[in-house]
mmCIF file of C-alpha atoms in Angstrom:
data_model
loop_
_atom_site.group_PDB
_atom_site.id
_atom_site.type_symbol
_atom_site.label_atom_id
_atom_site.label_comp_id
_atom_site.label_asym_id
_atom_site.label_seq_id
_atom_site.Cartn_x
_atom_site.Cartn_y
_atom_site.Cartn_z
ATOM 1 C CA UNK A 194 17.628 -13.320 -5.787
ATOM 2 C CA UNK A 195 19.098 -11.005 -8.109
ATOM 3 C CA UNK A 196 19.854 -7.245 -6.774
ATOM 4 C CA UNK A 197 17.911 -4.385 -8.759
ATOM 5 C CA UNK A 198 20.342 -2.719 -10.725
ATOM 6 C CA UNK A 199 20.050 1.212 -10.302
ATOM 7 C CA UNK A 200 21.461 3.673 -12.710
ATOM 8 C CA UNK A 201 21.648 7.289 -10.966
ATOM 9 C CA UNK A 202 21.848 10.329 -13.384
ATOM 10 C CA UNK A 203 22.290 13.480 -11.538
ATOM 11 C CA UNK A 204 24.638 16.347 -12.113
ATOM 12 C CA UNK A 205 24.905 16.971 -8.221
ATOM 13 C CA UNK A 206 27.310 14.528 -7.039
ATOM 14 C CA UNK A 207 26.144 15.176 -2.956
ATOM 15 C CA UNK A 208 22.403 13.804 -4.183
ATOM 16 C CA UNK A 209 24.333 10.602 -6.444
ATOM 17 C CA UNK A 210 25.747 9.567 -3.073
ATOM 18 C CA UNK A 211 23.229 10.429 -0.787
ATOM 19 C CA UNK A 212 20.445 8.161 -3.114
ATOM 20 C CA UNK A 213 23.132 5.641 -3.183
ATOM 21 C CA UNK A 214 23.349 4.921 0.212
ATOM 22 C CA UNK A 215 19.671 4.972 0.717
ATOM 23 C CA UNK A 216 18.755 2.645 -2.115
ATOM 24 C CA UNK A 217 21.694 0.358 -0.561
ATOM 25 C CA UNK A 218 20.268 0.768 2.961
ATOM 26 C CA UNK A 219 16.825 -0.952 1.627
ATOM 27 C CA UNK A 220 18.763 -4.117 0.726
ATOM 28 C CA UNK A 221 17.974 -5.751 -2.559
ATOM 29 C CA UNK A 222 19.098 -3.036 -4.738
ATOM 30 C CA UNK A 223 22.208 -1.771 -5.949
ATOM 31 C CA UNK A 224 23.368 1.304 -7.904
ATOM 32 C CA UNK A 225 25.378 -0.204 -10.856
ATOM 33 C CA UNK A 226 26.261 3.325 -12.032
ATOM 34 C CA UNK A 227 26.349 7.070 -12.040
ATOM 35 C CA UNK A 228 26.360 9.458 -14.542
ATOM 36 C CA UNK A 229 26.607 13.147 -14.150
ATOM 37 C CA UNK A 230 25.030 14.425 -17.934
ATOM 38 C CA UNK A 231 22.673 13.349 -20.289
ATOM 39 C CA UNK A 232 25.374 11.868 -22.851
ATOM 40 C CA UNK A 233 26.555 9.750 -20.264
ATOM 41 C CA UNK A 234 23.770 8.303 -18.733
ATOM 42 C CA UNK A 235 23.098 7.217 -22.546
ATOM 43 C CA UNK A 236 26.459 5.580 -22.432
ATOM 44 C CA UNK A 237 26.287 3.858 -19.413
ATOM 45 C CA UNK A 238 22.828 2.853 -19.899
ATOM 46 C CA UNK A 239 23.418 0.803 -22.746
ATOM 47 C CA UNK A 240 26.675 -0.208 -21.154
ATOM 48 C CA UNK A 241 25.023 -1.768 -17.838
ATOM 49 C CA UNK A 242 20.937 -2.418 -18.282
ATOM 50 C CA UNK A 243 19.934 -1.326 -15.749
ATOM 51 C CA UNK A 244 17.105 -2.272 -14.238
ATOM 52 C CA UNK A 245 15.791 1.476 -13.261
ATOM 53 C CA UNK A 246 17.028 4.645 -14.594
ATOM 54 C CA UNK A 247 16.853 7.779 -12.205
ATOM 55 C CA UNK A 248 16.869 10.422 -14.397
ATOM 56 C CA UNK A 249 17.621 13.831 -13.185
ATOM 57 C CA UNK A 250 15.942 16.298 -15.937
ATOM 58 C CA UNK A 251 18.008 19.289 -15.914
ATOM 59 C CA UNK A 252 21.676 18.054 -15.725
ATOM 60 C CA UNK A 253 24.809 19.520 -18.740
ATOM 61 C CA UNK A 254 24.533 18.274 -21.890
ATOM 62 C CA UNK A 255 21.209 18.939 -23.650
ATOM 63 C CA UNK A 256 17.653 18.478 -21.649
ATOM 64 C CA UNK A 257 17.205 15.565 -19.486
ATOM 65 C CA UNK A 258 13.672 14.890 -21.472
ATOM 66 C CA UNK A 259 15.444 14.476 -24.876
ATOM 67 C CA UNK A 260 18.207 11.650 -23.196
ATOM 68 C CA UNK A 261 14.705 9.596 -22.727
ATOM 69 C CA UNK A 262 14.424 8.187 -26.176
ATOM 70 C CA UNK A 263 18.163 7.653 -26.837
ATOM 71 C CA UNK A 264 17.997 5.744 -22.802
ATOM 72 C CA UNK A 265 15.248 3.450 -23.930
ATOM 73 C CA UNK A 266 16.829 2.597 -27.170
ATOM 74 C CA UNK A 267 20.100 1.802 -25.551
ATOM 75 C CA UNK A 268 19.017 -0.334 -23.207
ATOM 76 C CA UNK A 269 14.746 -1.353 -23.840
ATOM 77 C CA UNK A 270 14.267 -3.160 -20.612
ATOM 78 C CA UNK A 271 15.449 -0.477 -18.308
ATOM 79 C CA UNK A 272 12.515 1.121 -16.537
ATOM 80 C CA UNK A 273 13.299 5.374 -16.394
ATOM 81 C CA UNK A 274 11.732 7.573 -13.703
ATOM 82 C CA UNK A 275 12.357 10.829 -13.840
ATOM 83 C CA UNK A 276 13.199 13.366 -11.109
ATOM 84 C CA UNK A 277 12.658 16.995 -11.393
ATOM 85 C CA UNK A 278 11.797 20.013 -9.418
ATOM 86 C CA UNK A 279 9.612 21.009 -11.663
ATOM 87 C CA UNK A 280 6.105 20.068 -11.914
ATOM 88 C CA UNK A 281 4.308 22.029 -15.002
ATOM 89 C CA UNK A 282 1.708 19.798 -17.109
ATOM 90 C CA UNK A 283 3.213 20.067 -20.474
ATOM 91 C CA UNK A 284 6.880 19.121 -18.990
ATOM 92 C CA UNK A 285 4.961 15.936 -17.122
ATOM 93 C CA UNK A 286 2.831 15.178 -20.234
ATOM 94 C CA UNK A 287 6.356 15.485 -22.555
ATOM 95 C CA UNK A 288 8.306 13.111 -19.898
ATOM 96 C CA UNK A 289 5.800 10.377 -19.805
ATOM 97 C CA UNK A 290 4.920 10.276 -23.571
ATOM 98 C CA UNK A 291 8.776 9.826 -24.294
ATOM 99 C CA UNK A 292 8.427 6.977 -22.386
ATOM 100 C CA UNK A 293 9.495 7.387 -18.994
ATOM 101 C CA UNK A 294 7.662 5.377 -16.360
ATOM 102 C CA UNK A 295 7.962 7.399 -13.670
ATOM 103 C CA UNK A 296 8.000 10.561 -12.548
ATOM 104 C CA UNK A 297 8.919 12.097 -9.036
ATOM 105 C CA UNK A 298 9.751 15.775 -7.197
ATOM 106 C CA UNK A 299 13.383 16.293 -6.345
ATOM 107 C CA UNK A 300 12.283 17.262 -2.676
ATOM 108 C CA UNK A 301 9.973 14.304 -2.395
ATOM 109 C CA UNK A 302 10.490 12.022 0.629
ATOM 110 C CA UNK A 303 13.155 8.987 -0.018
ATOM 111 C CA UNK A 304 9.995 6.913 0.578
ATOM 112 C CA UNK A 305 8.103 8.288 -2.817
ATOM 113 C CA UNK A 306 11.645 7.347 -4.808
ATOM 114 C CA UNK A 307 11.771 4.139 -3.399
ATOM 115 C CA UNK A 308 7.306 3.186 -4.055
ATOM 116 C CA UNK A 309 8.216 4.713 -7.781
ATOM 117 C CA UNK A 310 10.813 1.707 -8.077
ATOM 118 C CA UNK A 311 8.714 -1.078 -7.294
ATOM 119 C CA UNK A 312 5.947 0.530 -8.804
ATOM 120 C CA UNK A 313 7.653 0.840 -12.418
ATOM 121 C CA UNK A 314 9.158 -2.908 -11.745
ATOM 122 C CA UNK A 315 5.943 -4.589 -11.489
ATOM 123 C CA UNK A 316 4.797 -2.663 -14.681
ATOM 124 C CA UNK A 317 2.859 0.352 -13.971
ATOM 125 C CA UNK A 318 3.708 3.729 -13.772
ATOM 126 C CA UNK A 319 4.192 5.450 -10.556
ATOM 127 C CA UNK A 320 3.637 9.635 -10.616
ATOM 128 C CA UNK A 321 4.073 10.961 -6.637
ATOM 129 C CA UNK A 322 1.318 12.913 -5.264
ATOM 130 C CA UNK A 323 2.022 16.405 -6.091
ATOM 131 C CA UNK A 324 2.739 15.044 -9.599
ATOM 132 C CA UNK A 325 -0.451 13.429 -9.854
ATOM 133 C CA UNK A 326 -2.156 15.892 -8.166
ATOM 134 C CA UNK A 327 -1.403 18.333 -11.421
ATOM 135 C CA UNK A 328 -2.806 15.885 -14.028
ATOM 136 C CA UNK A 329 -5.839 15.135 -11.813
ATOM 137 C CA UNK A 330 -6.417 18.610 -11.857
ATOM 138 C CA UNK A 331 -6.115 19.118 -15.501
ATOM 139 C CA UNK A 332 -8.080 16.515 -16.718
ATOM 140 C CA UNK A 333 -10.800 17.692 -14.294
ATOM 141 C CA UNK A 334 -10.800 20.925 -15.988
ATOM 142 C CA UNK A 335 -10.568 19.215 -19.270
ATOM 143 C CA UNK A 336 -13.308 16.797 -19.030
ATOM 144 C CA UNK A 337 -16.382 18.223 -21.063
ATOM 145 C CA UNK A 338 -18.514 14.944 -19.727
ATOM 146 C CA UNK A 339 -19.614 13.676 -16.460
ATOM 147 C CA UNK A 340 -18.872 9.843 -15.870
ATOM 148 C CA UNK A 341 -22.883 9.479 -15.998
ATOM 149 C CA UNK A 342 -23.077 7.728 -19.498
ATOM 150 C CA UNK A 343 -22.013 4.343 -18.158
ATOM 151 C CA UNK A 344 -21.429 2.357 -15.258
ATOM 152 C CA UNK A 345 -18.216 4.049 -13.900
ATOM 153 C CA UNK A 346 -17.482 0.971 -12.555
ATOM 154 C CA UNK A 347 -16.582 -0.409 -16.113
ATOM 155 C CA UNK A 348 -13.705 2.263 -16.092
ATOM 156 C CA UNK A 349 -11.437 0.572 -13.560
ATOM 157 C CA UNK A 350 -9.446 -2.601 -13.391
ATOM 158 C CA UNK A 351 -10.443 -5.577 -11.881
ATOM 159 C CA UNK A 352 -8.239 -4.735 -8.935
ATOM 160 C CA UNK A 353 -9.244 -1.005 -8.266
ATOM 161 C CA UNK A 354 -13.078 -2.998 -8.070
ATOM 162 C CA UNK A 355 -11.765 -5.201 -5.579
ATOM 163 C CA UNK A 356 -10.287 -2.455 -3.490
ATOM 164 C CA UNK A 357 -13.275 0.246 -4.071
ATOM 165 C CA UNK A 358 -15.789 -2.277 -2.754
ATOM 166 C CA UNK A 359 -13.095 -3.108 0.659
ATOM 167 C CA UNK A 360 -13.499 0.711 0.678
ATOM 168 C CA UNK A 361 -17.065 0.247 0.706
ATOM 169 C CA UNK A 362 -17.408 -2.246 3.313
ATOM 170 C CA UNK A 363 -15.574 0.315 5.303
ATOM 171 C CA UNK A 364 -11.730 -0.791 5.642
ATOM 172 C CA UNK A 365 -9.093 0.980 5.847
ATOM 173 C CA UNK A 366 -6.404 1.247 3.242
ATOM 174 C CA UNK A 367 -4.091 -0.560 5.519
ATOM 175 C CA UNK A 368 -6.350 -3.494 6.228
ATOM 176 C CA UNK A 369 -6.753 -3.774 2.763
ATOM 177 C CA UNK A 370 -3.321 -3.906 1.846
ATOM 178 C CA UNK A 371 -2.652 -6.587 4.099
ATOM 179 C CA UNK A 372 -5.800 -8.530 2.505
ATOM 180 C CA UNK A 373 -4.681 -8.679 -0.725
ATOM 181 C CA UNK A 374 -0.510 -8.857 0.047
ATOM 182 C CA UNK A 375 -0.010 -5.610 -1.186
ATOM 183 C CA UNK A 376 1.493 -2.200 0.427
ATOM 184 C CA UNK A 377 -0.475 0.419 1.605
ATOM 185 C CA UNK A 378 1.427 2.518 -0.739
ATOM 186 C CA UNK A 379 0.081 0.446 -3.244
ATOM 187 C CA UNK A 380 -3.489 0.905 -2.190
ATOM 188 C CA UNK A 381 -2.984 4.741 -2.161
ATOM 189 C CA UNK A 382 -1.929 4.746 -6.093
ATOM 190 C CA UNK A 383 -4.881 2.813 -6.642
ATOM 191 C CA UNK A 384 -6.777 5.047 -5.368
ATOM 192 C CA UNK A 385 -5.298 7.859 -7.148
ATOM 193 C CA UNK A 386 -6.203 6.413 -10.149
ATOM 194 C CA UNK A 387 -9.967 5.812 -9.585
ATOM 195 C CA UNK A 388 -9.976 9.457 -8.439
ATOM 196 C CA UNK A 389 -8.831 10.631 -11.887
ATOM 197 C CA UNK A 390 -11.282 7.943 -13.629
ATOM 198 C CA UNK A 391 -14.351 9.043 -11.635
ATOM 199 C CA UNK A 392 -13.974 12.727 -11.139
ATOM 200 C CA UNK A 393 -13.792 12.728 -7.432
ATOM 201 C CA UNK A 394 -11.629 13.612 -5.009
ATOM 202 C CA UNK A 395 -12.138 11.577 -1.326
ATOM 203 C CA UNK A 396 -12.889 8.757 -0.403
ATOM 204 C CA UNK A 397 -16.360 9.520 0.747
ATOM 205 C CA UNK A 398 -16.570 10.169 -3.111
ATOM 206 C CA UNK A 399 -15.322 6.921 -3.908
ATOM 207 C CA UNK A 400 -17.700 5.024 -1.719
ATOM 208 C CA UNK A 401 -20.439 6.944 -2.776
ATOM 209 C CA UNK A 402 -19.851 6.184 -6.350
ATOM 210 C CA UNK A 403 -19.266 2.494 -5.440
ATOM 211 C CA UNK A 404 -22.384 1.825 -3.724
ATOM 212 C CA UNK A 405 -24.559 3.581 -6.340
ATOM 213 C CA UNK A 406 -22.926 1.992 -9.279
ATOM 214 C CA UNK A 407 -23.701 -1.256 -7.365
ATOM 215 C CA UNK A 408 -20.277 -2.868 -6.231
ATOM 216 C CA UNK A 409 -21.701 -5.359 -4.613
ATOM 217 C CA UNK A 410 -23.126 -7.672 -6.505
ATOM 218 C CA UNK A 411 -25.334 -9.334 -3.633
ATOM 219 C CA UNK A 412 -27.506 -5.908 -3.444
ATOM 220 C CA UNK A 413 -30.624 -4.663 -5.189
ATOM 221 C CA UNK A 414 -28.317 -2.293 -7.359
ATOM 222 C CA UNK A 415 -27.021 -4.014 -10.474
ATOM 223 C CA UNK A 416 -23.962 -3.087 -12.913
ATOM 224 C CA UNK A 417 -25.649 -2.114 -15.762
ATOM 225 C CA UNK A 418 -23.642 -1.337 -19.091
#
């Protein structure tokens, strides 16, 4: 199997190495480059293809957010989270609408960095909690309309239905994870999401929605459209 290649583009050389060494640590990855400013992660992106692109925001050499466009044309395939210290809206909004996959705190757990790779290299997008935690809270105070009009259950995939109604039966996120060969990490960010898409924020909410909105398709509740 093929390492992931890693491209890490920080200004401080102390976090370059110390992400390194991590990422090597986990086995299966590899950091095929470093770059220490904006220009130059452009330059080695094209250069390598990297599989992931850590992108620090606020290195020399123009703002990291700007690089994102000139990253992705250089090199399409490469996946780019960002990682800032900042966590304002409009700067999270910017970062993801340029096209970066990911985005992640600067004093975020090794852990978070780490879920946000796999995440982006199955295909989704991975935000860590406090990130996702500002957007949840925005759109809350942005939504004009209750989820009431429809069956919320029509506003998640097929796998947040699967796991909602595990949640239901009462399991726990781990159990789950195991159930369906996923991480429990992976549960969590599913859960995020049907947080944001049903305007709740526990699980009691969750299950509450769930059972009323008639997840299981053997009761006297039916999913009406």
């Amino acid at each position: 199997m093929t390492d992931i290649k890693i491209l890490v583009a920080d200004d401080h050389a102390l976090f370059r190495e110390g992400i390194s060494l991590l990422l090597t640590s986990k086995g299966g990855m590899r950091v095929a480059g470093e770059a220490s400013s904006g220009p130059e992660a452009v330059v080695k992106a094209a250069e390598l293809k990297p599989d992931v692109i850590l992108l620090d925001l606020a290195m020399p050499g123009g703002n990291g957010i700007d690089s994102i466009p000139r990253l992705r044309e250089g090199s399409p395939a490469s996946r780019i989270i960002a990682v800032s210290s900042h966590t304002d809206e409009l700067m999270i909004r910017e970062v993801l609408e340029k096209g970066a996959a990911g985005y992640v705190c600067k004093d975020d757990a090794f852990s978070e960095v780490y879920t946000a790779i796999l995440q982006v290299l199955e295909g989704r997008r991975y935000l860590s909690p406090r990130v996702a935690d500002v957007i949840y809270s925005s759109y809350l105070e942005k939504a004009d309309v209750p989820v009431d009009g429809k069956n919320p259950l029509l506003l998640l995939t097929d796998r947040e239905r699967t796991i909602l109604r595990l949640l239901c039966e009462g399991k726990y996120p781990k159990t789950i994870g195991l159930e369906l060969g996923i991480s429990r990490k992976t549960v969590d960010v599913h859960k995020r999401n049907m947080m944001i898409k049903l305007h709740t924020t526990t699980d009691a909410g969750l299950i509450k929605i769930g059972i009323e909105s008639g997840i299981f398709p053997d009761s006297d509740k039916v999913i009406r459209t």
